[in-house]
């Protein structure tokens, strides 16, 4: 059939070297939707289209699942919300569920793409994350081959059938999504790596964990006004900057309580608290217990 059909037919691409597995809907209904280990976020289909000449798809109502594309070679484009985006090598993007979209490979140098459809009851929450929304537009990905390796593991598992073990193995390769959405976390930043203001601010907090920084100190470091920086920070992390900084301090305090014999007063002073009572109050707000109880509970 692949030799007869070339290009896209009914939103499926036919061509030499293609790989494609679609988990049947009855399997998803019986073995995935009702399984609490699988239904939060699951693979619905996946594939690889090499040099996908004539690849063209239009969906007026989108898909019930999200769609992740990873272009490893060649070029293409996609359109969503009235915006058209060009895509090239080492770029990826996510199409959110239930959104009209279209995409196609370039005629002069068609793309080679890995793709995964993933659904789940947590998908609406996932799509509301600022970090995920950023990837509705094309993003460059650093990859040392790990993403393709994980993809191949998932694919080979599903080639062996839809047993519970195979479904669990493929879906528990959730690191695959993190390799894209949190790509920078898998590749340590160098001095020349460009990071955003929130990531820089968190590194600055970590470097000054023993200081009592103010919001103005941190926003000045980030070259933003206090209000603008606070909005950006909360949008990305879900926390106000100073609450986040306090959590980092308390995390450090927990480590010192766990791994040292320092007194609570000493720990408070090393983290910039002049008043050990204020330190204990903030510690309890974050952990739910005062530091003396934390140490006794965790001493074993």
Backbone as a ProteinNet text record, in pm:
[ID]
protein_1_A
[PRIMARY]
XXXXXXXXXXXXXXXXXXXXXXXXXXXXXXXXXXXXXXXXXXXXXXXXXXXXXXXXXXXXXXXXXXXXXXXXXXXXXXXXXXXXXXXXXXXXXXXXXXXXXXXXXXXXXXXXXXXXXXXXXXXXXXXXXXXXXXXXXXXXXXXXXXXXXXXXXXXXXXXXXXXXXXXXXXXXXXXXXXXXXXXXXXXXXXXXXXXXXXXXXXXXXXXXXXXXXXXXXXXXXXXXXXXXXXXXXXXXXXXXXXXXXXXXXXXXXXXXXXXXXXXXXXXXXXXXXXXXXXXXXXXXXXXXXXXXXXXXXXXX
[TERTIARY]
82.9	0	86.6	200.4	286.4	339.9	360.5	412.8	305.3	176.5	67.6	32.8	21.6	-12.3	114.3	128.4	239.6	181.9	236.1	183.2	75.2	-7.3	-107.9	-244.1	-308	-443.6	-521.6	-629.4	-712.1	-627.2	-538.7	-454.4	-350.6	-323.8	-217.2	-116.8	11.9	114.7	160.1	172.6	221.7	352.4	455	583	683.3	795.7	899.6	961.1	972.6	1041.1	955	825.4	743.4	723.6	711.3	677	553.7	460.4	337.7	269.2	233.8	153.5	40.7	-80.4	-196.3	-264.3	-270.2	-333.8	-483.6	-545.2	-687.8	-773.3	-878.5	-967.6	-1025.3	-1066.2	-1116.9	-1013.2	-884.3	-778	-764.5	-769.4	-760.5	-877.7	-997.3	-1116.1	-1111.3	-1065.6	-1070.8	-947.4	-830.2	-705.8	-634.2	-678	-609.1	-698.6	-814.9	-903.5	-941.4	-959.7	-1002.4	-886.1	-764.2	-647	-585.2	-587.7	-535.7	-386.8	-314.6	-171.7	-145.6	-246.5	-227.6	-311.4	-426.9	-523	-490.5	-394.9	-364.5	-295.5	-204.5	-133.5	-84	-135.4	-105.2	-77.6	-2.3	25.9	-93.2	-139.7	-247.9	-194.5	-89.7	-25.4	109.8	195.6	328.6	384.3	482.8	539.2	660.2	718.8	833.1	811.8	818.5	803	932.6	1011.5	1137.3	1116.4	1175.4	1164.8	1021.9	931.4	788.2	734.5	772.9	727.5	575.5	511.7	367.6	288.7	355.1	285.9	200.9	71.3	-20.1	-141.1	-174.1	-289	-364.1	-496.6	-581.8	-691	-709.6	-814.7	-893.6	-1017.5	-1100.1	-1127.3	-1138.2	-1168.5	-1052.1	-936.6	-819.6	-832.4	-760.8	-762.7	-808.8	-850.1	-884.6	-759	-644.1	-517.9	-428.4	-322.6	-214.5	-129.3	-51.6	30.1	168.4	269.7	407.2	479.4	539.8	620.5	766.6	856	999.3	1062.5	1104.9	1167.4	1317.5	1367.9	1511.2	1585.6	1510.5	1575.4	1471.4	1517.5	1426.3	1341.4	1236	1155.6	1007	927.1	783	719.4	589.2	517.5	391.7	338.4	206.5	133.3	1.3	-83.5	-182.2	-192	-287.3	-324.4	-452.1	-502.8	-472.2	-476.2	-453.7	-309.5	-216.1	-73.4	-1.9	83.9	162.1	305.8	362.1	497.1	582.2	700.9	796.8	873.7	906.5	975.9	1095.7	1208.9	1330.8	1396.3	1517.1	1587	1607.2	1594.7	1613.6	1513.5	1394.2	1286.5	1166.7	1087.8	967.6	856.3	735.1	621	511.4	417.3	302.7	175.1	87.4	-46.2	-142.4	-211.6	-303	-429.4	-494.3	-614.2	-727.1	-810.6	-936.5	-917.4	-802.8	-776.6	-760.1	-831.8	-816.1	-669.8	-618.8	-479.1	-455	-341.1	-294.6	-142.7	-82.7	62.8	103.8	226.2	275	426.4	484	627.8	656.3	777.2	816.9	836.4	802.7	814.7	960.4	1047.1	1185.8	1273.6	1243.5	1324.2	1232	1153.6	1051.6	1111.2	1037.2	1087.2	1087.7	1172.6	1169.1	1128.4	1020.5	964.1	931.7	957.8	902.6	779.8	676	555.7	487.4	419.2	345.9	214.4	103.3	-24.1	-33.8	-62.6	-81.9	-205.6	-283.3	-405.6	-402.9	-519.5	-527.2	-616.7	-663	-754.5	-685.5	-552.6	-480.1	-438.8	-475.3	-430	-473.8	-598.9	-636.4	-550.3	-517.4	-430.7	-290.2	-241.6	-108.7	-103.1	-207.7	-209.5	-226	-266.4	-276.6	-145.5	-46.2	83.4	153.3	209.4	282.3	395.1	463.5	576.2	531.9	412.4	362.3	312.9	242.6	192.2	305	422.1	537	574	539.2	580.4	471.9	368	272.2	333.4	446.6	525.7	655.1	718.5	839.3	950.2	1016.3	1128.3	1244.4	1364.2	1484.1	1506.3	1554.6	1583.6	1728.5	1795.2	1926.7	1903.9	1968.5	1947.2	2075.2	2115.4	2233.9	2194.3	2072.4	2022.4	1929.7	1915.7	1835.4	1687.7	1635.8	1493	1458.1	1542.2	1516.9	1531.2	1627.9	1646.2	1522.3	1467.8	1347.5	1228.6	1216.3	1108.4	1114	1233.7	1247.9	1211.2	1241.5	1204.1	1051.8	984.6	839.1	780.3	833.6	781.8	797.4	917	943.1	856.7	829.9	742.7	601.8	550.4	413.7	405	516.5	518	489.6	520.4	501.4	358.6	271.6	131.6	89.4	-38.6	-96.9	-123.5	-30.8	-42.2	-27.1	-73.1	-62.1	83.1	172.4	314.6	369.2	334.1	383.7	327.5	198.9	137.7	200.5	222.5	284.3	426.5	502.4	640.5	645.9	565.5	567.3	523.3	418.7	367	451.4	519.7	606.9	738.8	757.8	869.5	830.7	771.1	723.5	838.1	959.9	1075.7	1080.1	1019.3	1019.3	963.9	851.7	793.5	883.8	944	1029.5	1154.4	1197.3	1313.2	1285	1157.2	1118.3	1073.1	972.9	914.8	1016.6	1100	1203	1341.7	1359	1482.8	1606.8	1599.9	1717.4	1761.7	1666.7	1701.8	1788.8	1779.7	1858.8	1996.4	2019.9	2147	2194.7	2290.3	2337.9	2377.4	2335.3	2363.1	2510.8	2565.3	2701.7	2694.8	2808	2811.2	2754	2755.7	2704.6	2558.7	2502.9	2364.4	2269.9	2174.9	2076.5	1960.7	1936	1823.6	1731.7	1607.5	1513.3	1533.4	1464.5	1487.1	1448.3	1347	1304.1	1409.2	1460.1	1564.9	1688.6	1724	1838.7	1816.3	1694	1661.9	1671.9	1626.5	1633.4	1778.4	1861.9	2005	2066.2	2022.9	2070.5	2027.5	1904.2	1857.1	1942.1	1970.3	2048.6	2188.8	2248.2	2381.6	2383.1	2267.2	2257.2	2162.6	2164.5	2071.4	2094.9	2215.2	2247	2216	2172.9	2141.8	1990.7	1951	1808.7	1778.4	1771.4	1743.7	1602.6	1585.3	1452.3	1400.5	1271.7	1212.7	1277.7	1308.5	1372.6	1511.9	1584.7	1718	1708.8	1613.4	1602.8	1551.8	1453.4	1400.2	1504.4	1583.7	1691.7	1793.8	1826.7	1920.9	1868.1	1736.1	1673.3	1642.7	1670.7	1646.7	1500.1	1412.1	1268.7	1217.2	1104.5	1037.7	986.5	960.7	913.2	783.5	689.8	560.1	572.3	649.1	665.4	737.3	843.3	918.6	831.9	755.3	668.7	567	508.9	411.4	474.9	592.2	661.8	700	746.1	791.8	674.9	563.9	448.9	386.9	390.2	336.1	410.6	542	622	627	636.3	657.7	532	432.5	314	329.4	445.6	472	517.9	491.2	551	700.9	785.4	930.8	980	929.4	979.9	932.1	814.3	768.4	858	895.6	983.2	1120	1172.8	1303.4	1298.2	1188.3	1174.4	1170.2	1102.5	1100.2	1240	1318.9	1455.7	1537.9	1518.3	1588.3	1547.5	1418.3	1371.1	1417.9	1424.3	1479.5	1623.6	1702.7	1840.3	1845.3	1751.7	1745.2	1715.1	1623.5	1590.8	1713.9	1794	1914.8	2012.5	2024.4	2114.6	2061.2	1930	1870.6	1889.9	1883.9	1898.5	2043.1	2137.1	2273.3	2379.1	2341.7	2439	2384.3	2473.3	2434.1	2420.7	2416.6	2403.9	2275.3	2282.4	2161.9	2068.2	1943.6	1846	1887.5	1943	1989.3	2101.4	2195.2	2306.7	2256.3	2163.3	2108.6	2037.8	1961.8	1892.3	1991	2098.7	2198.6	2266.9	2296.4	2364.4	2275.1	2144.7	2051.8	2000.9	2065.3	2035.3	1926.6	1879.7	1776	1841.7	1825.8	1880	1796.8	1669.8	1577.3	1537.5	1585.2	1552.4	1403.2	1330.9	1186.8	1113.6	1157.9	1100.3	1133.3	1255.7	1295.8	1204.6	1179.9	1094.7	952.5	903.9	769.6	759.5	857.9	855.8	877.4	961.7	985.7	855.4	778.2	651.5	550.6	551.1	459.6	484.6	611	646.3	630.5	676.5	681.2	564.7	493.7	382.6	421.9	550.1	596	716.5	741.6	859	986.6	1100.4	1225.6	1264.5	1235.8	1274.9	1198.3	1070.2	991.3	1036.5	1067.1	1116.4	1239.3	1331.1	1454.7	1424.9	1334.7	1304.8	1232.3	1143.2	1067.8	1158.5	1257.3	1342.5	1478.4	1500.4	1634.4	1670.4	1568.9	1597.3	1612.8
-120.6	0	126	118.8	235.8	274.9	172.1	201.8	264.3	227	281.6	421.9	436.8	567.5	642.8	758.8	845.5	978.5	1031.7	1155.9	1128.9	1229.6	1219.2	1180.8	1086.3	1043.8	1030.4	1108.8	1109	1134	1233.6	1279.4	1176.6	1076.9	981.1	985.6	994.8	1002.1	861.7	838.9	713	739.7	666.2	684.3	582	575.7	476.9	505.8	401.7	412.4	460.2	482.2	535.3	431.2	481.9	400.7	463.7	380.4	433.5	325.3	358.7	270.5	353.6	308.9	374.3	273.6	305.1	215	216.2	103.2	100	161.6	231.9	296.8	198.7	76.8	-17.3	-51.3	-56.8	-84.1	33.1	155.3	272.8	276.9	246.5	250	144	23.5	-86.9	-95.5	-62.8	-86.3	39.7	155.8	280.2	373.7	406.2	504	461.9	331.4	282.3	243	269.5	232.3	358.1	372.2	495	515.5	409.2	424.3	481.2	476.3	516.1	635.9	655.8	749.9	897.2	929.7	1071.9	1132.5	1056.6	1103.2	980.4	958.8	834.3	859	766.5	769.8	710.4	782.3	731.2	677.8	741.6	692.6	761.1	705.5	763	711.9	785	742.9	823.9	782	850.8	854.6	974.7	993.8	1051.4	972.6	1023.9	1090.3	1206.2	1277.9	1272.5	1324	1304.5	1395.5	1364.1	1441.5	1429.9	1543.3	1543.6	1529.5	1545.5	1533.4	1658.7	1641.9	1755.2	1708.7	1783.4	1749.6	1875.7	1868.2	1975.9	1913.9	1968.1	1918.7	2038.3	2046.7	2162.2	2167.1	2050.2	2045.9	1991.4	1979.9	1930.9	1784.1	1744.7	1608.1	1609.1	1493.1	1482.1	1483.5	1456.3	1453.3	1570.7	1589.6	1678.7	1607.2	1686.7	1632.3	1695.7	1615.5	1665.6	1626.6	1725.6	1705.4	1735.1	1650.1	1674.3	1659.1	1771.5	1772.6	1750.8	1645.7	1616.9	1652.7	1677.5	1709.4	1772.1	1855.8	1916.5	2026.7	2064.2	2180.1	2153.3	2231.8	2225.1	2345.2	2341.4	2451.2	2397.5	2476.7	2445.1	2575.2	2564.8	2682.1	2650.8	2743.3	2730.1	2869.2	2887.2	3017.2	3128.9	3095.7	3195.6	3234.5	3170.1	3199.5	3083.4	3117.7	3015.9	3020.3	2902.5	2892.9	2801.3	2846.2	2763.9	2676.2	2554.5	2459.7	2402.7	2393.1	2340.1	2235	2192.1	2086.7	2122.4	2021.7	2036.1	2132.6	2138.1	2217	2125.9	2163.2	2086.9	2183	2131.7	2211	2116.7	2173.1	2097.6	2161.2	2078.3	2122.7	2081.5	2175	2139.4	2073.3	1998.6	1924.2	2018.5	1968.4	2034.1	2172.2	2194.9	2322.7	2298.4	2376	2365.3	2388.3	2305	2319.8	2259.6	2296.2	2238.4	2233.8	2137.8	2131.2	2057.6	2084.2	2021.4	2029.2	1936.5	1940.5	2035.5	2088.8	2177.9	2097.4	2158.7	2089	2069.1	2168.4	2163.1	2073.7	2064.8	1984.1	1933.8	1828.5	1783.4	1736.2	1762.2	1729.4	1579.1	1540.9	1408.8	1433.1	1369.1	1401.4	1277.2	1288.7	1197.4	1266	1190.7	1251.5	1158.1	1217.9	1142.8	1213.9	1138.9	1187.9	1143.8	1234.3	1192.9	1259.1	1178.4	1226	1200.8	1214.5	1188.1	1286.9	1247.5	1333.7	1458.9	1457.7	1575.6	1669.2	1634.7	1713.8	1860.6	1892.2	2033.8	2110.5	2045.5	2110.5	2128.7	2029.1	2038.2	2154.8	2168.2	2272.3	2412.4	2421.7	2552.5	2598.1	2508.7	2546.8	2643.7	2747.9	2845.7	2779	2684.8	2616	2540	2481.6	2406.1	2501.9	2606.6	2703.6	2763.7	2780.5	2834.7	2748.4	2618.6	2525.1	2500.3	2583.6	2582.7	2653.1	2719.4	2778.4	2698.7	2700.9	2619.2	2657	2555.4	2577.5	2489.1	2544.9	2465.4	2366.2	2248.4	2147.5	2102.8	2095.6	2033.3	1884.9	1801	1657.6	1582.9	1494.8	1411	1271.7	1261.9	1133	1065.4	1124.9	1062	1055.8	1163.8	1167.1	1055.8	1037.3	931.9	793.7	779.5	651.5	614.4	711.7	685.9	657.4	733	707.7	563.9	518.7	382.9	277.1	303.4	209.5	200.1	314.5	315.1	242	271.9	213.2	60.9	13.9	-130.4	-203.8	-138.3	-200.2	-217.6	-115.1	-121.8	-212.2	-231.9	-327.7	-469.9	-495.2	-628.6	-651.8	-554	-570.8	-479.4	-488.4	-393.6	-457.4	-541.8	-597.3	-484.8	-508.6	-406.5	-368	-466.3	-436.8	-346.3	-374.8	-292.6	-151.1	-139.3	-7.2	70.4	3.9	71.5	113.9	24.9	59.1	181.9	180.8	292.4	422	414.9	537.1	585.4	494.2	536.5	592.5	589.7	662.6	810.2	861.3	999.7	1098.8	1049.9	1136.2	1189.7	1116.3	1161.1	1301.9	1330.3	1464.7	1566.5	1528.1	1623.4	1659.1	1567.6	1598.1	1716.2	1741.6	1853.8	1973.9	1952.3	2063.4	2125.1	2039.4	2088.6	2057.3	2086	2049.3	2106.3	2231.4	2295.6	2226.3	2160.2	2090.8	1968.1	1914.9	1797.3	1835.3	1964.7	2012.6	2128.7	2102.7	2207.3	2333.9	2448	2576.9	2611.5	2666.4	2718.3	2869.7	2932.8	3078.1	3148.8	3080.1	3142.2	3105.7	3016.5	2975.9	3087.1	3116.7	3221.2	3159.2	3208.2	3160.9	3278.1	3249.5	3359.5	3420.7	3531.6	3609.4	3532.3	3446.8	3370.8	3267	3193.7	3095.7	3164.2	3278.8	3354	3399.1	3444.4	3491.2	3377.1	3257.4	3143	3104.4	3109.1	3083.2	3188.9	3312.7	3422.9	3398.7	3355.6	3323.1	3212.3	3110.6	2997.6	3042.4	3129.5	3179.6	3268.3	3327.1	3417.7	3361.6	3228.7	3163.4	3205.4	3248.7	3290.1	3436.8	3507.9	3650.5	3670.3	3783.2	3818.2	3915.6	3862.9	3945.8	4003.8	4120.4	4178.9	4156.9	4178.4	4167	4267.2	4384.5	4487	4441.9	4375.8	4323.5	4228.2	4138.4	4034.3	4092.1	4180.7	4240.4	4329.9	4401.4	4484.2	4396.3	4283.1	4191	4143	4127.5	4076.8	4185.9	4311.6	4427	4443.5	4415.9	4438.7	4519.8	4586.2	4651.1	4543.4	4582.2	4486.6	4419.9	4499	4442.9	4350	4391.5	4309.3	4178.7	4189.3	4070.1	3974.7	4028.5	3944.6	3869.9	3937.3	3873.2	3761.4	3787.4	3686.2	3566.7	3594.1	3487.9	3397.8	3459	3379.5	3303.9	3365.3	3298.3	3169.1	3171.1	3052.8	2951.4	2998.2	2905.4	2876.6	2966.9	2952.1	3013.5	3076.3	3135.9	3280.6	3359.6	3492.8	3475.6	3566.3	3548.5	3527.3	3606.6	3596.4	3467.8	3420.5	3291.7	3179.2	3190	3089.3	3090.8	3211.4	3225.4	3167.1	3190.5	3134.9	2982.6	2926.4	2780.9	2725.3	2795.2	2751.4	2754.8	2858.4	2868	2753.6	2725.9	2620.5	2483	2465.3	2340.3	2321.3	2429.4	2424.1	2396.5	2456.7	2432.9	2286.6	2227.3	2085	1997.8	2029.4	1951.6	1962.7	2083.1	2100.3	2029.8	2030.1	1957.1	1806.5	1759	1616.2	1569	1651.2	1601.7	1664.8	1757.1	1819	1818.2	1848.7	1859.5	2005.4	2096	2238.1	2262.8	2359.7	2397.6	2474.2	2485	2557.9	2703.8	2759.9	2898.9	2914.6	2817.9	2823.6	2814.4	2724.1	2708.2	2836	2894.4	3019.5	3128.1	3139.9	3243.9	3219.5	3091.5	3063.9	3096.1	3102.8	3131.7	3275.6	3358.3	3501.4	3545.2	3454.9	3490.6	3534.5	3660.1	3707.4	3658.9	3633.6	3593.9	3447	3356.8	3214.3	3185.8	3270.2	3250.5	3280.2	3383.5	3414.3	3302.7	3249.5	3136.9	3016.4	2984.6	2870.6	2889.6	3013.4	3044.4	3021	3071.4	3054	2908.1	2837.5	2695.5	2617.5	2646.3	2576.4	2608.2	2734.2	2771.3	2688.1	2657	2583.5	2432.7	2378.8	2232.4	2176.1	2263.7	2215.9	2177.1	2191.1	2159.5	2246.8	2272.8	2351.3	2271.2	2338.7	2268.4	2162.6	2186.3	2087.1	1957.1	1967.2	1847.3	1780.8	1861.4	1806.5	1720.8	1770.4	1695	1565	1568.9	1447.6	1344.2	1390.4	1299.3	1233.2	1308.6	1260.8	1211.1	1198.6	1162.3	1018.9	932.4	793.3	776.4
0	0	0	72.8	79.6	-57.9	-144.6	-276.7	-365.4	-339	-419.2	-373.1	-242.5	-185.9	-148.1	-202.6	-166.6	-120.5	-11	43.2	146.8	174.1	279.6	223.6	291.7	257.1	387.1	398.6	519.1	644	632.4	742.8	789.5	707.4	736.6	622.5	656	552.7	514.3	384.3	330.7	256.9	292.1	226.5	275.6	207.9	238.2	375.2	457.2	585.9	701.2	676.7	785.9	895.6	1017.4	1133.5	1197.2	1237.1	1295	1377.6	1501.8	1586	1645.8	1626.6	1687.6	1779	1907.4	2002.2	1976.5	1949.8	1917	2027.6	1986.6	2083.2	2185.2	2142.9	2243.4	2350.5	2310.4	2407.8	2504.8	2451.3	2537.9	2635.1	2585.3	2671.1	2779.6	2743.2	2839.2	2928.8	2874.8	2948.9	2995.6	2945.6	2980.6	3061.3	3006.5	3070.8	3212.3	3232.8	3363.9	3454.3	3409.6	3488.8	3550	3683.1	3745.8	3724.9	3687.8	3660.8	3521.5	3434.6	3295.8	3253.1	3315.1	3256.3	3275.6	3361.1	3381.1	3259.1	3197.9	3078.2	3003.2	2883	2813.1	2664.5	2605.8	2462.1	2387.4	2285.6	2201.3	2069	2016.6	1894.6	1882.8	1801.5	1780	1648.7	1596.6	1469.7	1428.2	1317.5	1257.3	1107.1	1049.5	905.7	849.6	777.9	722.5	584.9	568.9	441.5	388.1	468.2	445.4	334.6	212.4	96.3	81.6	62.5	44.3	172.6	285.6	414.9	437.2	447.1	465	544.8	649	733	772.5	770	819.1	905.6	1024.1	1113.8	1166.4	1129.5	1166.8	1316.8	1377.5	1520.8	1602.7	1540.8	1611.8	1648	1753	1804.1	1949	1997.5	2139.2	2226.3	2165.4	2238.5	2198	2273.9	2231.6	2127.6	2054.3	1946.9	1958.1	1984.9	1990.2	1862.5	1795.7	1674.9	1706.9	1661.8	1675.5	1537.6	1480.6	1348.3	1363	1302.1	1311.4	1183.2	1076.4	949.4	857	764.7	668.7	730.3	657.1	697.2	676.3	747	732.8	799.8	815.7	880.3	947.4	1037.3	1092.4	1120.2	1128.8	1151	1262.3	1356.9	1466.7	1514.5	1550	1595.2	1495.7	1366.4	1263.3	1242	1314.1	1300.1	1232.7	1137.5	1067.9	1118.6	1146.2	1201.4	1113.3	1083.5	1010.1	1109.1	1066.1	1152.7	1078.9	1149.9	1089	1176.6	1139.9	1214.2	1360.6	1447.3	1591.9	1654.7	1596.9	1655.5	1683.3	1782.8	1813.5	1851.1	1851.2	1894.1	1942	2016.6	2068	2016	1962.5	1925	2036.1	2099.4	2207.5	2156.5	2242	2205.8	2162.9	2073.5	2033.4	1971.3	1907.4	1840.6	1690.3	1609.9	1465	1427.3	1338	1298.3	1160.3	1105.1	978.7	984.8	913.3	907.1	780.9	737.4	614.4	607.9	534.6	509.3	393.5	390	281.2	152.7	42.5	-86	-125.3	-97.5	-144.5	-58.2	72.5	164.5	275.2	247.5	342.4	474.7	581	714.1	741	835	897.5	1041.6	1084.6	1215.3	1298.2	1426.1	1524.5	1583.4	1610.3	1664.9	1764.3	1859.8	1961.2	1990.3	1987.2	2037.6	2183.2	2274.5	2413	2472.3	2541.5	2603.1	2752.2	2817	2959.8	3031.3	3150.6	3225.2	3277.9	3285.1	3333.4	3219.8	3096.3	2981.8	2988.5	3024.9	3035.9	3136.4	3248	3347.4	3292	3221.7	3160.5	3062.3	2981.2	2879.6	2936.6	3062.6	3127.7	3189.1	3192.3	3247.2	3153.1	3211.1	3130.7	3052.8	3117.6	3053.6	2929.2	2933.7	2818.5	2710.1	2749.7	2651.2	2568	2629.2	2555.4	2436	2444.1	2340.2	2236.2	2239.7	2129.4	2007.5	2030.9	1922.2	1909.2	1791.8	1772.1	1869.1	1922.3	2012.8	1971.4	1985.3	1957.1	2070.1	2036.3	2137.3	2127	2241.4	2246.9	2272	2191.6	2207.6	2174.8	2265.7	2242.3	2195.5	2143.2	2096	2194.8	2313.4	2418.5	2380.3	2318.8	2284.2	2185.9	2085.2	1986.2	2050	2140.6	2210.5	2291.3	2365.5	2446.3	2355.4	2245.3	2149.4	2098.8	2061.8	2008.4	2112.1	2238.7	2344.5	2356	2351.2	2358	2238	2121.4	1997.4	1998.2	2035.9	2034.9	2136.5	2249.9	2350	2294.7	2227.2	2174.5	2052.5	1982.9	1871.7	1920.5	2046.9	2103.3	2151	2128.4	2163.7	2276.5	2313.3	2407.7	2543.5	2588.1	2723	2823.9	2945.8	3049.4	3073	3072.1	3092.5	2983.2	2858.3	2747.5	2753.3	2785.6	2797.8	2911.4	3024.1	3139.1	3106.3	3042.9	3009.8	2920.3	2813.1	2718	2784.9	2866.8	2928	3044.2	3111.5	3220.8	3169.4	3037	2976.8	2968.3	3077.9	3079	3066.1	3088.3	3069.6	2927	2833.5	2694.1	2682.2	2746.3	2740.9	2808.8	2919.8	2991.3	2911.4	2823.2	2738.2	2646	2620.2	2534.8	2618.4	2702.9	2777.3	2872.5	2932.8	3025.2	2970.2	2843.6	2775.5	2843	2887.9	2947.1	3075.6	3144.4	3269.2	3241.8	3121.3	3085.4	3031.5	3014.8	2959.7	3046	3135.9	3226.8	3152.7	3206.1	3142	3152.2	3045.6	3046.6	3060.6	3070.4	3085	2963	2850.5	2727.3	2701.1	2784.9	2764.9	2807.2	2722	2753.9	2829.6	2951.5	3031.5	3059.9	3098.6	3121	3258.7	3282.8	3404.2	3529.5	3521.3	3639.1	3676.5	3577.9	3605.7	3662.7	3605.7	3656.9	3799.9	3828.9	3963.6	4064.8	4025.4	4116.7	4144.5	4041.2	4062.4	4154.3	4136.6	4222.2	4367	4387.2	4522.5	4583.8	4504.3	4554	4595.5	4514.1	4544.8	4669.7	4702.7	4818.3	4923.1	4937	5028.9	5173.9	5206.5	5344.3	5369.1	5266.1	5279.3	5290.9	5346.2	5352.5	5238.1	5117.8	5001.6	5009.9	4951.9	4940.4	4797.8	4780.1	4646.8	4552.4	4603.7	4520.2	4477.3	4568.3	4532.7	4413.8	4421.1	4318.2	4186.6	4193.5	4070.7	4005.1	4085.6	4030	3958.6	4017.8	3954.9	3819.8	3812.5	3690.3	3588.8	3626.2	3537.5	3499.9	3596.4	3579.7	3697.3	3674	3786	3881.5	4005.6	4105.4	4060.3	4010.6	3972	3851.4	3749.6	3629.5	3662.7	3742.4	3779.5	3861.1	3956.1	4039.7	3955.7	3856.4	3768.5	3686.5	3629.9	3550.3	3636.5	3757.6	3846.8	3887.1	3926.9	3970	3853.4	3734.6	3616.1	3588.4	3608.5	3575.4	3689	3814.8	3926	4007.9	3999.5	4082.4	4219.9	4248	4378.1	4363.5	4466.6	4474.6	4499.2	4448.9	4461.2	4603.8	4698.7	4834.8	4903.2	4867.8	4921.1	4868.6	4742.2	4681.5	4749.1	4771.9	4837.2	4978.4	5049.4	5184.1	5179.9	5081	5068.2	5043.9	4963.9	4938.9	5068.1	5148.7	5276.6	5370	5376.6	5464.9	5416.3	5285.6	5232	5279	5273.6	5321.1	5471.8	5544.9	5689.1	5719.4	5641.1	5659.5	5639.7	5540.5	5515.6	5632.3	5688.1	5801.9	5925.9	5945.1	6057.3	6041.4	5916.6	5888.5	5901.2	5851.8	5831.6	5921.4	6008.5	6099.3	6241.6	6335.5	6476.8	6518.6	6422.2	6455.2	6532.6	6622.7	6694.7	6601.8	6643.2	6562.6	6549.1	6656.3	6651	6549.5	6548.7	6452.6	6309.2	6286.6	6151.4	6107.4	6198.6	6167.4	6127.1	6201.8	6172.3	6038.3	6006.4	5879.1	5759.5	5781.9	5672.4	5676.2	5758.9	5758.6	5854.6	5942.2	6039.7	6170.5	6208.3	6335.2	6453.1	6429.1	6534.9	6516.3	6602.7	6586.6	6602.3	6676.1	6690.6	6559.5	6491	6359.6	6261.4	6268.6	6183.5	6208.1	6335.6	6369.5	6317.4	6326	6277.1	6127.5	6052.2	5907.2	5869.2	5946.1	5920.7	5932.9	6036.5	6057.7	5948.3	5899.9	5792.3	5667	5640.9	5519	5537.3	5651.6	5669.3	5749.4	5820.1	5902	6042.4	6079	6214	6248.2	6376.7	6414.3	6391.7	6381.2	6349.8	6451.9	6580.1	6681.6	6662.5	6623.6	6597.6	6468.6	6365.8	6239.1	6263.5	6345.1	6371.4	6445.7	6541.2	6618.7	6532.6	6445.1	6357.9	6255.7	6206.2	6096.8	6141.8	6271.9	6319.2	6284.1	6262.1	6225.5	6075.7
[MASK]
++++++++++++++++++++++++++++++++++++++++++++++++++++++++++++++++++++++++++++++++++++++++++++++++++++++++++++++++++++++++++++++++++++++++++++++++++++++++++++++++++++++++++++++++++++++++++++++++++++++++++++++++++++++++++++++++++++++++++++++++++++++++++++++++++++++++++++++++++++++++++++++++++++++++++++

